Coordinates of C-alpha atoms and ligand atoms in Angstrom, one line a residue:
X973 CA 23.0 -67.0 -10.7
X974 CA 21.5 -70.5 -10.6
X975 CA 25.0 -72.1 -10.5
X976 CA 25.9 -69.9 -7.6
X977 CA 22.7 -70.9 -5.7
X978 CA 23.3 -74.5 -6.6
X979 CA 26.8 -74.3 -5.2
X980 CA 25.5 -73.0 -1.9
X981 CA 22.8 -75.6 -1.7
X982 CA 25.2 -78.4 -2.5
X983 CA 27.5 -77.2 0.2
X984 CA 30.5 -76.4 -2.1
X985 CA 32.9 -73.7 -1.3
X986 CA 30.9 -70.5 -1.3
X987 CA 31.4 -68.3 -4.3
X988 CA 31.9 -64.6 -4.0
X989 CA 28.4 -63.1 -3.5
X990 CA 29.5 -59.7 -2.5
X991 CA 28.2 -56.9 -4.6
X992 CA 30.9 -55.7 -6.9
X993 CA 31.8 -52.1 -7.3
X994 CA 31.1 -50.7 -10.8
X995 CA 33.4 -48.3 -12.6
X996 CA 31.1 -45.4 -11.8
X997 CA 31.6 -46.1 -8.0
X998 CA 28.1 -47.4 -7.5
X999 CA 27.2 -50.9 -6.6
X1000 CA 26.6 -53.4 -9.3
X1001 CA 23.0 -54.7 -9.3
X1002 CA 23.9 -58.3 -10.1
X1003 CA 20.4 -59.8 -9.9
X1004 CA 18.7 -57.0 -11.8
X1005 CA 16.3 -56.3 -8.9
X1006 CA 17.0 -52.5 -8.9
X1007 CA 17.1 -52.2 -12.6
X1008 CA 13.8 -54.0 -13.2
X1009 CA 11.0 -51.6 -13.9
X1010 CA 7.8 -52.2 -12.0
X1011 CA 6.2 -54.4 -14.7
X1012 CA 9.2 -56.7 -14.9
X1013 CA 9.4 -59.9 -12.8
X1014 CA 12.2 -60.4 -10.2
X1015 CA 13.2 -63.5 -8.3
X1016 CA 12.7 -63.1 -4.5
X1017 CA 15.8 -65.2 -3.6
X1018 CA 17.5 -65.7 -0.3
X1019 CA 20.1 -68.2 1.1
X1020 CA 20.1 -69.5 4.5
X1021 CA 23.3 -69.7 6.5
X1022 CA 22.3 -68.4 9.9
X1023 CA 25.3 -66.2 10.6
X1024 CA 25.9 -62.4 10.5
X1025 CA 23.1 -60.3 9.6
X1026 CA 20.7 -63.1 8.9
X1027 CA 21.4 -64.6 12.3
X1028 CA 20.4 -61.4 14.0
X1029 CA 17.1 -61.4 12.0
X1030 CA 16.3 -65.0 12.7
X1031 CA 14.0 -65.1 15.8
X1032 CA 14.8 -68.7 16.6
X1033 CA 18.5 -68.0 17.0
X1034 CA 18.8 -64.3 17.6
X1035 CA 20.2 -63.3 21.1
X1036 CA 20.6 -59.6 20.5
X1037 CA 23.1 -58.0 22.8
X1038 CA 23.6 -61.4 24.5
X1039 CA 25.8 -62.8 21.8
X1040 CA 29.2 -63.5 23.4
X1041 CA 32.5 -62.0 22.2
X1042 CA 33.3 -65.5 20.9
X1043 CA 30.1 -65.9 19.1
X1044 CA 30.4 -62.4 17.6
X1045 CA 33.7 -63.6 16.0
X1046 CA 32.6 -67.0 14.9
X1047 CA 29.4 -65.8 13.4
X1048 CA 30.4 -62.6 11.5
X1049 CA 28.5 -60.4 14.0
X1050 CA 31.4 -57.9 14.6
X1051 CA 30.1 -54.4 13.9
X1052 CA 26.6 -55.5 13.6
X1053 CA 26.0 -55.0 17.3
X1054 CA 27.2 -52.3 19.7
X1055 CA 30.2 -53.4 21.8
X1056 CA 28.4 -54.1 25.0
X1057 CA 27.5 -57.8 25.9
X1058 CA 24.7 -58.3 28.3
X1059 CA 23.0 -61.3 30.0
X1060 CA 19.5 -62.7 29.1
X1061 CA 18.4 -61.6 32.6
X1062 CA 19.3 -58.1 32.0
X1063 CA 17.6 -58.1 28.6
X1064 CA 14.5 -59.4 30.4
X1065 CA 14.7 -56.8 33.0
X1066 CA 14.8 -54.0 30.4
X1067 CA 12.0 -55.5 28.3
X1068 CA 9.7 -55.8 31.3
X1069 CA 10.5 -52.2 32.2
X1070 CA 9.5 -51.2 28.7
X1071 CA 6.4 -53.2 28.6
X1072 CA 5.2 -51.8 32.0
X1073 CA 5.5 -48.3 30.6
X1074 CA 2.7 -49.0 28.2
X1075 CA -0.6 -47.9 29.6
X1076 CA -2.7 -49.5 26.9
X1077 CA -3.0 -53.4 26.9
X1078 CA -3.0 -53.5 23.2
X1079 CA 0.3 -51.8 23.0
X1080 CA 1.8 -54.3 25.4
X1081 CA 0.4 -57.1 23.2
X1082 CA 2.0 -55.5 20.2
X1083 CA 5.4 -55.2 22.0
X1084 CA 5.3 -58.8 22.9
X1085 CA 4.4 -59.9 19.4
X1086 CA 7.3 -57.9 18.1
X1087 CA 9.5 -59.6 20.6
X1088 CA 8.3 -63.1 19.5
X1089 CA 9.1 -62.2 15.9
X1090 CA 12.5 -60.8 16.9
X1091 CA 13.9 -63.0 19.6
X1092 CA 11.7 -66.1 20.4
X1093 CA 13.8 -67.3 23.4
X1094 CA 13.6 -64.0 25.1
X1095 CA 9.9 -63.8 24.5
X1096 CA 9.3 -67.2 26.1
X1097 CA 11.7 -66.5 29.0
X1098 CA 9.7 -63.4 29.6
X1099 CA 6.3 -65.1 29.4
X1100 CA 7.4 -67.9 31.7
X1101 CA 9.0 -65.8 34.3
X1102 CA 6.2 -63.2 34.4
X1103 CA 3.3 -65.5 33.6
X1104 CA 0.7 -64.0 36.0
X1105 CA 1.4 -60.4 34.5
X1106 CA 1.8 -61.3 30.9
X1107 CA -0.9 -64.0 30.5
X1108 CA -3.7 -61.3 30.3
X1109 CA -1.8 -59.7 27.5
X1110 CA -0.9 -62.6 25.2
X1111 CA -4.2 -64.2 26.1
X1112 CA -7.7 -63.3 27.3
X1113 CA -8.7 -60.5 27.6
X1114 CA -6.2 -58.6 25.4
X1115 CA -6.0 -61.2 22.6
X1116 CA -9.7 -60.5 22.0
X1117 CA -9.1 -56.9 21.3
X1118 CA -6.1 -57.8 19.2
X1119 CA -8.3 -60.1 17.0
X1120 CA -10.9 -57.4 16.7
X1121 CA -8.2 -55.0 15.4
X1122 CA -6.0 -57.6 13.7
X1123 CA -6.2 -55.9 10.4
X1124 CA -5.1 -52.6 11.6
X1125 CA -2.3 -53.8 13.8
X1126 CA -1.1 -56.5 11.2
X1127 CA 2.7 -56.3 10.7
X1128 CA 4.2 -59.6 9.8
X1129 CA 2.1 -62.7 9.2
X1130 CA 2.2 -65.4 12.0
X1131 CA 0.9 -68.9 11.3
X1132 CA -0.6 -70.4 8.2
X1133 CA -3.6 -69.1 6.4
X1134 CA -5.7 -71.5 4.4
X1135 CA -8.6 -70.0 2.5
X1136 CA -11.1 -71.2 0.0
X1137 CA -8.5 -70.0 -2.6
X1138 CA -6.3 -72.8 -1.6
X1139 CA -8.9 -75.5 -2.2
X1140 CA -7.2 -78.5 -3.9
X1141 CA -3.8 -77.3 -2.8
X1142 CA -3.8 -77.5 0.9
X1143 CA -1.0 -80.1 1.1
X1144 CA 1.2 -77.7 -0.9
X1145 CA 0.3 -74.9 1.4
X1146 CA 1.4 -77.0 4.4
X1147 CA 4.7 -77.7 2.7
X1148 CA 5.3 -74.0 2.6
X1149 CA 5.6 -73.9 6.4
X1150 CA 9.3 -73.9 7.2
X1151 CA 9.2 -76.5 9.9
X1152 CA 8.7 -80.1 9.2
X1153 CA 8.2 -81.9 12.5
X1154 CA 5.0 -80.4 13.8
X1155 CA 3.5 -81.9 17.0
X1156 CA 0.6 -79.6 17.8
X1157 CA -1.7 -77.6 15.5
X1158 CA -4.3 -75.2 16.8
X1159 CA -6.8 -74.4 14.2
X1160 CA -9.7 -71.9 14.0
X1161 CA -12.2 -70.9 11.4
X1162 CA -12.7 -67.6 13.3
X1163 CA -16.4 -68.0 13.6
X1164 CA -16.8 -67.9 17.4
X1165 CA -13.7 -65.9 18.7
X1166 CA -14.1 -65.9 22.6
X1167 CA -17.5 -64.3 23.2
X1168 CA -16.8 -61.8 20.5
X1169 CA -18.4 -63.7 17.6
X1170 CA -17.4 -64.0 14.0
X1171 CA -14.0 -62.3 13.5
X1172 CA -13.2 -64.3 10.3
X1173 CA -9.6 -64.5 9.3
X1174 CA -8.7 -62.1 12.1
X1175 CA -9.2 -65.0 14.6
X1176 CA -5.5 -65.9 13.9
X1177 CA -4.7 -64.2 17.1
X1178 CA -6.3 -67.2 19.0
X1179 CA -4.2 -70.1 17.6
X1180 CA -1.1 -68.0 17.8
X1181 CA -1.9 -67.1 21.5
X1182 CA -2.9 -70.6 22.4
X1183 CA 0.3 -72.0 20.9
X1184 CA 2.5 -69.5 22.6
X1185 CA 1.0 -71.0 25.8
X1186 CA 1.6 -74.5 24.8
X1187 CA 5.3 -73.6 24.6
X1188 CA 5.5 -71.3 27.7
X1189 CA 3.0 -73.3 30.0
X1190 CA 3.4 -76.7 28.6
X1191 CA 7.0 -76.8 27.2
X1192 CA 6.1 -77.9 23.7
X1193 CA 8.9 -76.6 21.4
X1194 CA 7.8 -73.5 19.6
X1195 CA 9.1 -75.0 16.3
X1196 CA 6.7 -78.1 16.8
X1197 CA 3.7 -75.7 17.0
X1198 CA 1.6 -74.5 14.1
X1199 CA -1.1 -71.9 14.2
X1200 CA -3.6 -72.3 11.4
X1201 CA -6.6 -70.2 10.4
X1202 CA -9.1 -71.5 7.9
X1203 CA -10.8 -68.7 6.0
X1204 CA -14.1 -69.6 4.5
X1205 CA -15.3 -65.9 4.6
X1206 CA -17.1 -64.0 7.4
X1207 CA -20.7 -63.0 8.1
X1208 CA -19.3 -60.0 10.2
X1209 CA -20.7 -57.1 8.2
X1210 CA -18.4 -54.5 9.7
X1211 CA -15.3 -56.6 8.9
X1212 CA -16.5 -57.1 5.4
X1213 CA -16.7 -53.3 5.1
X1214 CA -13.4 -52.6 6.9
X1215 CA -10.8 -51.5 4.4
X1216 CA -8.0 -53.1 6.6
X1217 CA -9.8 -56.6 6.9
X1218 CA -7.3 -59.3 6.1
X1219 CA -9.5 -62.1 5.1
X1220 CA -11.6 -63.2 2.1
X1221 CA -14.3 -60.5 1.5
X1222 CA -17.2 -62.9 1.2
X1223 CA -20.0 -64.5 3.3
X1224 CA -19.0 -67.7 4.9
X1225 CA -19.0 -70.9 2.9
X1226 CA -21.3 -73.5 4.5
X1227 CA -22.6 -77.1 3.8
X1228 CA -20.6 -79.2 1.3
X1229 CA -18.2 -76.4 0.4
X1230 CA -17.3 -76.0 4.0
X1231 CA -17.0 -79.6 4.9
X1232 CA -15.0 -80.5 1.7
X1233 CA -12.4 -77.8 2.6
X1234 CA -12.2 -79.0 6.1
X1235 CA -11.8 -82.7 5.0
X1236 CA -9.1 -81.8 2.5
X1237 CA -7.3 -80.0 5.4
X1238 CA -7.6 -82.9 7.9
X1239 CA -6.3 -85.4 5.2
X1240 CA -3.5 -83.1 4.3
X1241 CA -2.3 -82.7 7.9
X1242 CA -2.3 -86.4 8.4
X1243 CA -0.5 -87.0 5.2
X1244 CA 2.1 -84.3 5.9
X1245 CA 2.7 -84.7 9.6
X1246 CA 1.6 -88.3 10.3
X1247 CA -0.9 -89.9 12.8
X1248 CA 0.5 -88.3 15.9
X1249 CA 0.1 -84.6 15.3
X1250 CA -2.4 -83.1 17.7
X1251 CA -5.1 -81.1 16.1
X1252 CA -6.8 -78.7 18.6
X1253 CA -10.0 -77.2 17.2
X1254 CA -10.5 -73.7 18.7
X1255 CA -13.3 -71.2 18.6
X1256 CA -15.3 -72.9 15.9
X1257 CA -19.1 -72.1 16.1
X1258 CA -21.0 -74.9 17.8
X1259 CA -22.8 -75.9 14.7
X1260 CA -19.5 -77.1 13.2
X1261 CA -17.5 -77.9 16.4
X1262 CA -19.4 -80.9 17.7
X1263 CA -19.6 -82.4 14.2
X1264 CA -15.8 -82.0 13.4
X1265 CA -14.9 -83.5 16.8
X1266 CA -17.2 -86.5 16.2
X1267 CA -16.2 -86.9 12.6
X1268 CA -12.4 -86.9 13.1
X1269 CA -12.3 -88.2 16.7
X1270 CA -12.0 -91.7 15.3
X1271 CA -9.4 -91.1 12.6
X1272 CA -7.2 -88.3 14.0
X1273 CA -5.7 -87.1 17.2
X1274 CA -8.1 -84.3 17.8
X1275 CA -9.1 -82.3 20.8
X1276 CA -11.7 -79.5 21.0
X1277 CA -10.4 -77.1 23.7
X1278 CA -13.8 -75.2 24.1
X1279 CA -15.7 -78.4 24.6
X1280 CA -13.2 -80.7 26.3
X1281 CA -10.4 -78.5 27.7
X1282 CA -13.1 -76.3 29.3
X1283 CA -14.9 -79.3 30.7
X1284 CA -11.7 -80.6 32.3
X1285 CA -10.7 -77.3 33.9
X1286 CA -14.2 -76.7 35.4
X1287 CA -14.5 -80.2 36.8
X1288 CA -11.2 -79.7 38.4
X1289 CA -12.4 -76.5 40.0
X1290 CA -15.5 -78.1 41.1
X1291 CA -13.8 -81.0 42.7
X1292 CA -11.4 -78.6 44.5
X1293 CA -14.2 -76.4 45.5
X1294 CA -15.9 -79.3 47.4
X1295 CA -13.3 -78.9 50.1
X1296 CA -14.7 -75.4 50.6
X1297 CA -18.4 -75.9 50.1
X1298 CA -18.8 -79.4 51.3
X1299 CA -20.8 -82.4 49.8
X1300 CA -19.9 -84.8 47.0
X1301 CA -20.4 -83.9 43.3
X1302 CA -23.6 -86.0 43.2
X1303 CA -25.0 -84.0 46.0
X1304 CA -24.9 -80.7 44.1
X1305 CA -27.3 -79.2 41.7
X1306 CA -25.8 -77.4 38.7
X1307 CA -27.4 -74.7 36.6
X1308 CA -25.7 -73.4 33.4
X1309 CA -26.5 -70.2 31.6
X1310 CA -25.4 -71.1 28.0
X1311 CA -25.9 -74.5 26.5
X1312 CA -23.2 -74.5 23.7
X1313 CA -19.8 -76.0 23.4
X1314 CA -18.5 -75.0 26.8
X1315 CA -21.9 -75.4 28.7
X1316 CA -22.8 -78.9 27.4
X1317 CA -19.2 -80.0 27.4
X1318 CA -18.8 -79.2 31.1
X1319 CA -22.1 -80.7 31.9
X1320 CA -21.2 -84.0 30.2
X1321 CA -18.0 -84.3 31.9
X1322 CA -19.5 -83.6 35.3
X1323 CA -22.2 -86.4 34.6
X1324 CA -19.5 -88.8 33.6
X1325 CA -17.6 -88.2 36.7
X1326 CA -20.6 -88.5 39.0
X1327 CA -21.4 -91.8 37.2
X1328 CA -17.9 -93.1 37.8
X1329 CA -18.1 -92.1 41.4
X1330 CA -21.7 -93.4 42.2
X1331 CA -21.8 -96.2 39.6
X1332 CA -25.2 -94.8 38.5
X1333 CA -26.0 -94.6 34.7
X1334 CA -24.8 -91.4 33.1
X1335 CA -28.4 -90.6 32.0
X1336 CA -29.4 -90.6 35.7
X1337 CA -26.5 -88.4 36.6
X1338 CA -27.5 -85.8 34.0
X1339 CA -30.7 -85.2 36.0
X1340 CA -28.9 -83.0 38.5
X1341 CA -27.6 -80.7 35.8
X1342 CA -29.8 -78.0 34.1
X1343 CA -29.0 -75.7 31.2
X1344 CA -30.5 -72.5 29.9
X1345 CA -30.1 -71.3 26.4
X1346 CA -31.2 -68.0 24.8
X1347 CA -34.7 -69.3 24.7
X1348 CA -35.0 -70.4 28.4
X1349 CA -34.6 -73.6 30.4
X1350 CA -34.0 -76.8 28.3
X1351 CA -36.8 -79.0 29.0
X1352 CA -38.5 -82.0 27.4
X1353 CA -41.3 -80.1 25.6
X1354 CA -38.6 -78.3 23.5
X1355 CA -36.8 -81.6 22.6
X1356 CA -37.7 -81.8 19.0
X1357 CA -36.4 -78.3 18.2
X1358 CA -33.2 -78.6 20.1
X1359 CA -29.8 -79.1 18.5
X1360 CA -28.5 -82.6 19.2
X1361 CA -26.0 -81.6 21.8
X1362 CA -28.7 -80.1 24.0
X1363 CA -31.0 -83.0 23.8
X1364 CA -29.6 -85.1 26.6
X1365 CA -30.3 -82.1 28.9
X1366 CA -34.1 -81.8 28.1
X1367 CA -35.5 -82.9 31.5
X1368 CA -39.1 -83.2 32.4
X1369 CA -40.2 -79.7 33.6
X1370 CA -42.5 -76.9 32.7
X1371 CA -40.9 -74.4 30.4
X1372 CA -39.6 -71.3 32.1
X1373 CA -37.8 -68.3 30.7
X1374 CA -36.0 -66.7 33.7
X1375 CA -32.8 -68.2 35.0
X1376 CA -33.6 -69.2 38.5
X1377 CA -37.4 -69.8 38.2
X1378 CA -37.4 -73.5 38.1
X1379 CA -34.2 -74.8 39.6
X1380 CA -32.5 -74.1 42.9
X1381 CA -28.8 -74.7 42.1
X1382 CA -25.9 -74.9 44.4
X1383 CA -23.5 -74.2 41.5
X1384 CA -24.1 -71.6 38.9
X1385 CA -22.0 -71.7 35.7
X1386 CA -22.0 -68.9 33.0
X1387 CA -21.2 -70.1 29.5
X1388 CA -23.4 -67.8 27.5
X1389 CA -20.8 -65.4 26.0
X1390 CA -23.0 -62.5 27.2
X1391 CA -21.8 -60.2 29.7
X1392 CA -23.7 -58.9 32.8
X1393 CA -26.2 -61.7 32.7
X1394 CA -25.5 -62.7 36.4
X1395 CA -27.3 -59.7 37.6
X1396 CA -27.6 -58.5 41.3
X1397 CA -31.0 -60.3 41.4
X1398 CA -29.5 -63.5 40.2
X1399 CA -26.6 -63.5 42.5
X1400 CA -28.7 -62.5 45.5
X1401 CA -31.2 -65.2 44.7
X1402 CA -28.6 -68.0 44.6
X1403 CA -27.1 -66.7 47.8
X1404 CA -30.4 -66.6 49.4
X1405 CA -30.7 -70.4 49.4
X1406 CA -27.0 -71.3 49.6
X1407 CA -24.7 -70.6 52.6
X1408 CA -21.8 -71.0 50.1
X1409 CA -22.8 -70.5 46.5
X1410 CA -20.2 -71.5 43.9
X1411 CA -20.3 -69.3 40.9
X1412 CA -18.3 -69.6 37.6
X1413 CA -18.4 -66.7 35.2
X1414 CA -16.6 -68.3 32.3
X1415 CA -17.3 -66.1 29.3
X1416 CA -14.4 -64.3 27.7
X1417 CA -13.1 -61.7 27.4
X1418 CA -13.7 -59.6 30.6
X1419 CA -16.4 -57.6 28.8
X1420 CA -18.5 -60.8 28.3
X1421 CA -18.1 -62.2 31.9
X1422 CA -21.5 -63.0 33.3
X1423 CA -20.5 -60.9 36.3
X1424 CA -17.3 -59.4 37.8
X1425 CA -15.5 -60.8 40.9
X1426 CA -16.5 -57.7 42.8
X1427 CA -20.2 -58.2 42.0
X1428 CA -20.0 -61.9 43.0
X1429 CA -18.5 -61.2 46.4
X1430 CA -20.6 -58.0 47.2
X1431 CA -23.9 -59.4 46.1
X1432 CA -23.4 -62.6 48.0
X1433 CA -22.1 -60.7 51.0
X1434 CA -18.7 -62.4 50.7
X1435 CA -20.1 -65.9 50.8
X1436 CA -19.5 -66.9 47.1
X1437 CA -16.6 -69.0 45.8
X1438 CA -15.9 -67.4 42.5
X1439 CA -13.9 -68.1 39.4
X1440 CA -13.9 -66.5 36.0
X1441 CA -12.7 -67.2 32.4
X1442 CA -10.7 -64.0 32.2
X1443 CA -8.7 -62.7 35.2
X1444 CA -10.1 -60.3 38.0
X1445 CA -8.0 -58.6 40.5
X1446 CA -8.5 -59.5 44.3
X1447 CA -11.4 -57.7 45.9
X1448 CA -11.6 -56.2 49.3
X1449 CA -15.1 -56.6 50.9
X1450 CA -15.9 -55.7 54.4
X1451 CA -12.2 -55.5 55.4
X1452 CA -11.4 -59.0 53.9
X1453 CA -9.5 -59.7 50.7
X1454 CA -11.1 -62.3 48.3
X1455 CA -8.9 -63.8 45.6
X1456 CA -10.9 -65.0 42.5
X1457 CA -9.6 -68.0 40.6
X1458 CA -9.3 -68.0 36.8
X1459 CA -11.2 -71.0 35.4
X1460 CA -9.7 -71.1 32.0
X1461 CA -8.9 -74.1 29.8
X1462 CA -5.3 -72.8 29.6
X1463 CA -4.8 -74.6 32.9
X1464 CA -5.4 -77.8 31.0
X1465 CA -4.5 -77.9 27.2
X1466 CA -0.8 -77.2 27.5
X1467 CA -0.3 -80.1 29.9
X1468 CA -2.9 -82.3 28.2
X1469 CA -1.2 -81.8 24.8
X1470 CA 2.2 -82.5 26.3
X1471 CA 1.0 -85.7 27.6
X1472 CA -0.4 -86.8 24.3
X1473 CA 2.9 -85.8 22.6
X1474 CA 5.2 -87.5 25.0
X1475 CA 3.3 -90.8 25.1
X1476 CA 2.8 -90.7 21.3
X1477 CA -0.9 -91.0 21.7
X1478 CA -3.0 -91.6 18.6
X1479 CA -6.5 -90.8 20.0
X1480 CA -8.0 -88.7 22.7
X1481 CA -10.3 -90.4 25.2
X1482 CA -12.7 -88.9 27.8
X1483 CA -10.9 -90.8 30.5
X1484 CA -7.9 -88.6 29.7
X1485 CA -9.9 -85.6 30.4
X1486 CA -10.9 -86.9 33.7
X1487 CA -7.3 -87.7 34.5
X1488 CA -6.2 -84.2 33.5
X1489 CA -8.9 -82.8 35.6
X1490 CA -7.8 -84.9 38.7
X1491 CA -4.2 -83.9 38.3
X1492 CA -5.1 -80.3 38.3
X1493 CA -7.4 -80.4 41.4
X1494 CA -4.6 -82.2 43.2
X1495 CA -2.3 -79.3 42.7
X1496 CA -4.4 -76.9 44.9
X1497 CA -2.7 -76.6 48.2
X1498 CA -4.1 -76.0 51.8
X1499 CA -2.7 -72.6 51.5
X1500 CA -4.6 -71.9 48.3
X1501 CA -7.8 -73.2 49.9
X1502 CA -7.3 -70.8 52.9
X1503 CA -7.3 -67.9 50.4
X1504 CA -10.5 -69.3 48.9
X1505 CA -8.7 -70.4 45.8
X1506 CA -10.0 -73.5 43.8
X1507 CA -7.2 -73.4 41.3
X1508 CA -3.4 -73.2 41.9
X1509 CA -1.6 -70.1 41.1
X1510 CA -0.3 -69.8 37.5
X1511 CA 3.2 -69.2 38.9
X1512 CA 3.5 -72.9 39.2
X1513 CA 2.0 -73.7 35.9
X1514 CA 5.0 -75.6 34.4
X1515 CA 5.0 -78.0 37.3
X1516 CA 1.2 -78.3 37.1
X1517 CA 1.5 -79.0 33.4
X1518 CA 4.1 -81.7 33.9
X1519 CA 1.7 -83.4 36.4
X1520 CA -1.2 -83.1 34.0
X1521 CA 1.0 -84.4 31.1
X1522 CA 2.1 -87.4 33.3
X1523 CA -1.5 -88.3 34.2
X1524 CA -2.7 -88.0 30.7
X1525 CA 0.2 -90.0 29.4
X1526 CA -0.4 -92.7 32.1
X1527 CA -4.0 -93.0 30.9
X1528 CA -2.9 -93.2 27.3
X1529 CA -0.7 -96.1 28.2
X1530 CA -3.4 -97.8 30.3
X1531 CA -5.9 -97.6 27.4
X1532 CA -3.4 -98.9 24.8
X1533 CA -3.4 -95.6 22.9
X1534 CA 0.2 -94.7 23.5
X1535 CA 2.9 -95.6 20.9
X1536 CA 6.0 -94.2 22.6
X1537 CA 7.4 -97.5 24.0
X1538 CA 8.6 -98.5 26.5
X1539 CA 6.6 -96.5 28.9
X1540 CA 8.9 -94.2 30.9
X1541 CA 9.0 -95.3 34.6
X1542 CA 8.6 -91.9 36.1
X1543 CA 6.2 -90.0 33.8
X1544 CA 6.4 -86.7 35.8
X1545 CA 10.2 -86.6 35.6
X1546 CA 10.0 -87.7 31.9
X1547 CA 7.5 -84.9 31.1
X1548 CA 9.8 -82.3 32.8
X1549 CA 12.7 -83.6 30.9
X1550 CA 10.9 -83.1 27.5
X1551 CA 9.9 -79.5 28.2
X1552 CA 11.3 -76.7 26.2
X1553 CA 13.2 -74.2 28.3
X1554 CA 14.0 -70.8 26.6
X1555 CA 17.5 -70.0 28.1
X1556 CA 20.0 -69.2 25.3
X1557 CA 22.0 -71.9 23.7
X1558 CA 25.7 -71.5 23.0
X1559 CA 26.7 -71.5 19.4
X1560 CA 29.8 -73.2 18.2
Ligands
LIG285 N1 -13.2 -70.0 30.5 C1 -12.8 -70.8 29.5 O1 -11.9 -71.6 29.5 C2 -13.8 -70.9 28.4 C3 -14.8 -69.9 28.1 N2 -15.5 -69.9 27.0 C4 -16.5 -68.8 26.9 O2 -17.8 -69.3 26.9 C5 -18.6 -68.5 26.0 C6 -19.4 -69.5 25.3 O3 -18.8 -70.3 24.5 P1 -19.3 -71.5 23.7 O4 -20.0 -72.4 24.6 O5 -18.3 -72.0 22.8 O6 -20.4 -70.7 22.7 P2 -21.7 -71.3 22.1 O7 -22.1 -70.3 21.0 O8 -21.5 -72.7 21.7 O9 -22.8 -71.3 23.3 C7 -23.4 -70.1 23.8 C8 -24.6 -70.5 24.5 O10 -25.1 -69.4 25.2 C9 -26.5 -69.2 25.0 N3 -26.8 -67.9 25.1 C10 -26.5 -66.8 24.4 N4 -27.1 -65.7 24.8 C11 -27.8 -66.0 25.9 C12 -28.6 -65.3 26.9 N5 -28.7 -64.0 26.8 N6 -29.1 -66.0 27.9 C13 -28.9 -67.4 28.0 N7 -28.2 -68.1 27.1 C14 -27.7 -67.5 26.1 C15 -26.7 -69.7 23.5 O11 -28.1 -70.0 23.3 P3 -28.7 -70.6 21.9 O12 -28.1 -72.0 21.8 O13 -30.0 -70.6 22.2 O14 -28.1 -69.7 20.8 C16 -25.7 -71.0 23.6 O15 -26.4 -72.0 24.1 C17 -17.7 -67.7 25.2 O16 -17.6 -66.3 25.8 C18 -16.3 -68.3 25.5 O17 -15.3 -67.2 25.5 C19 -15.4 -70.9 26.1 C20 -14.5 -71.9 26.2 C21 -13.5 -71.9 27.3
LIG286 C1 -10.7 -69.6 26.7 C2 -11.3 -70.1 25.4 O1 -11.0 -71.0 24.8 C3 -12.4 -69.3 24.9 O2 -12.9 -68.4 25.6 O3 -12.9 -69.6 23.9
LIG287 MG1 -11.7 -71.1 22.8

């Protein structure tokens, strides 16, 4: 057998591998897999010529019924498919019809994951052409439910699992991944999955979902994307007791054990994929997230989507909203419910932008921004007990425990991960001292949203401008239709990552976040504003991503952080030309 395999590997003329008939009329079991009793070892061998049966089962190349007559002849597909040949458009139509028949969002999610596993190009074509309809399925809110039930719905593994068992062998594990030229990694340790808390190893749905958006919305090739879950255990008691749980059945490793594993991972990634692979940290708990970003920000190309991507998307929405509510950023007062990754990340970028606009020191600009955590308003008397990322926000003020007791904000931002916290009283109060209150309810998924779009519009008597992390349908109030925006980092990270990739950037810089934000805000049209929108529609997201990518790349060149030289003259055109499109290719 070894000589046969070697002949195939070396490209010599292929030997006869067809199973031979035996005298008894059965089929000879040449490799002994069927003869072996259960306690004997067998070799799980395969050979990889993408033709015939294996071509149909290779999601990267499979086209299903869209294989042409010529391709069916050339690639040994005759008889393996029914006679009809149909177009990708017709396949898309049929699949959308099928997906629309499912009433339960999780069924739609599973159907889409099956499609991704079966026919990658068709999956991306569907996602791009129906982005507004399918985004809530592959992404928030449905991906949250998928993660909660990941063990039960698990069929085929997606992405790479690195657990404590792989300590000392992470480089080898990376080498098991079939693709060599990786450009973007999204990694989680599953400790803060959306606002759903610790889902351990089942957080894998998040890197998988984020990376499918990298390809669909940002045009990064799917084969260049690698979803990774680091499994250091979970503190989620119900998962630890769940017989279908797919992760390590132990409490989370912390301290040195945790940081050693993460360090080995970060070094192995750089060693295996080089300096220019983007590592996006996603849904880590804040006690690790800030530290990882600070520690690896100077040695690796790292980006924390929850801290930085969210900041960039919210700043864009704020800048755009000024056209509706008036004033400059510096003239507004901001109040956050939630002072973690998203809250302090956004707050810091707002302060930075105000500082750039007004030339005032950033410390001064922070004074217009207030944050509330689970213990109340962040004030100076609490300073010694505050986590380091909250300390810059500890302003001089008496401690208060209720949201609107001390501050009269013009902008209210929810980043608490706790649903229903913007109560009727809260919305009515902010609407009582603002003609046009601006309200962001950013927590995901929908169940954790601080309030719904309907509540925001009704309780403010139609005066609020509203955007949320997970999507809400338009609302009719007093005969007028209000269209809520979706303030989600998925507006930013696909284009942001593309900009880093095409410029060959080696580090992320805050000015790139500001550039991405500005590029997004510029995409909001007069027509969008007329509808009360502060974000452009997702139907234009590939164009939006190309513009964001161009702005981020331009900043990378300006800062001397780009290695792709010479700089392309027209970066928007260049970004567009680099984007993956999922139409079928013709096979020779
Ligand atoms: N729309 C988007 O694009 C994004 C949305 N998010 C969403 O934001 C939410 C928070 O994420 P993240 O910042 O990373 O989480 P963190 O855990 O880092 O922060 C949560 C913060 O909320 C505070 N908090 C919790 N409960 C309450 C409460 N009842 N009242 C007031 N404050 C409370 C916590 O207080 P304490 O510090 O005292 O514990 C903490 O400061 C999640 O739901 C996530 O899905 C995140 C990223 C992007
Ligand atoms: C959107 C996102 O990244 C989050 O909710 O964590
Ligand atoms: Mg996230």
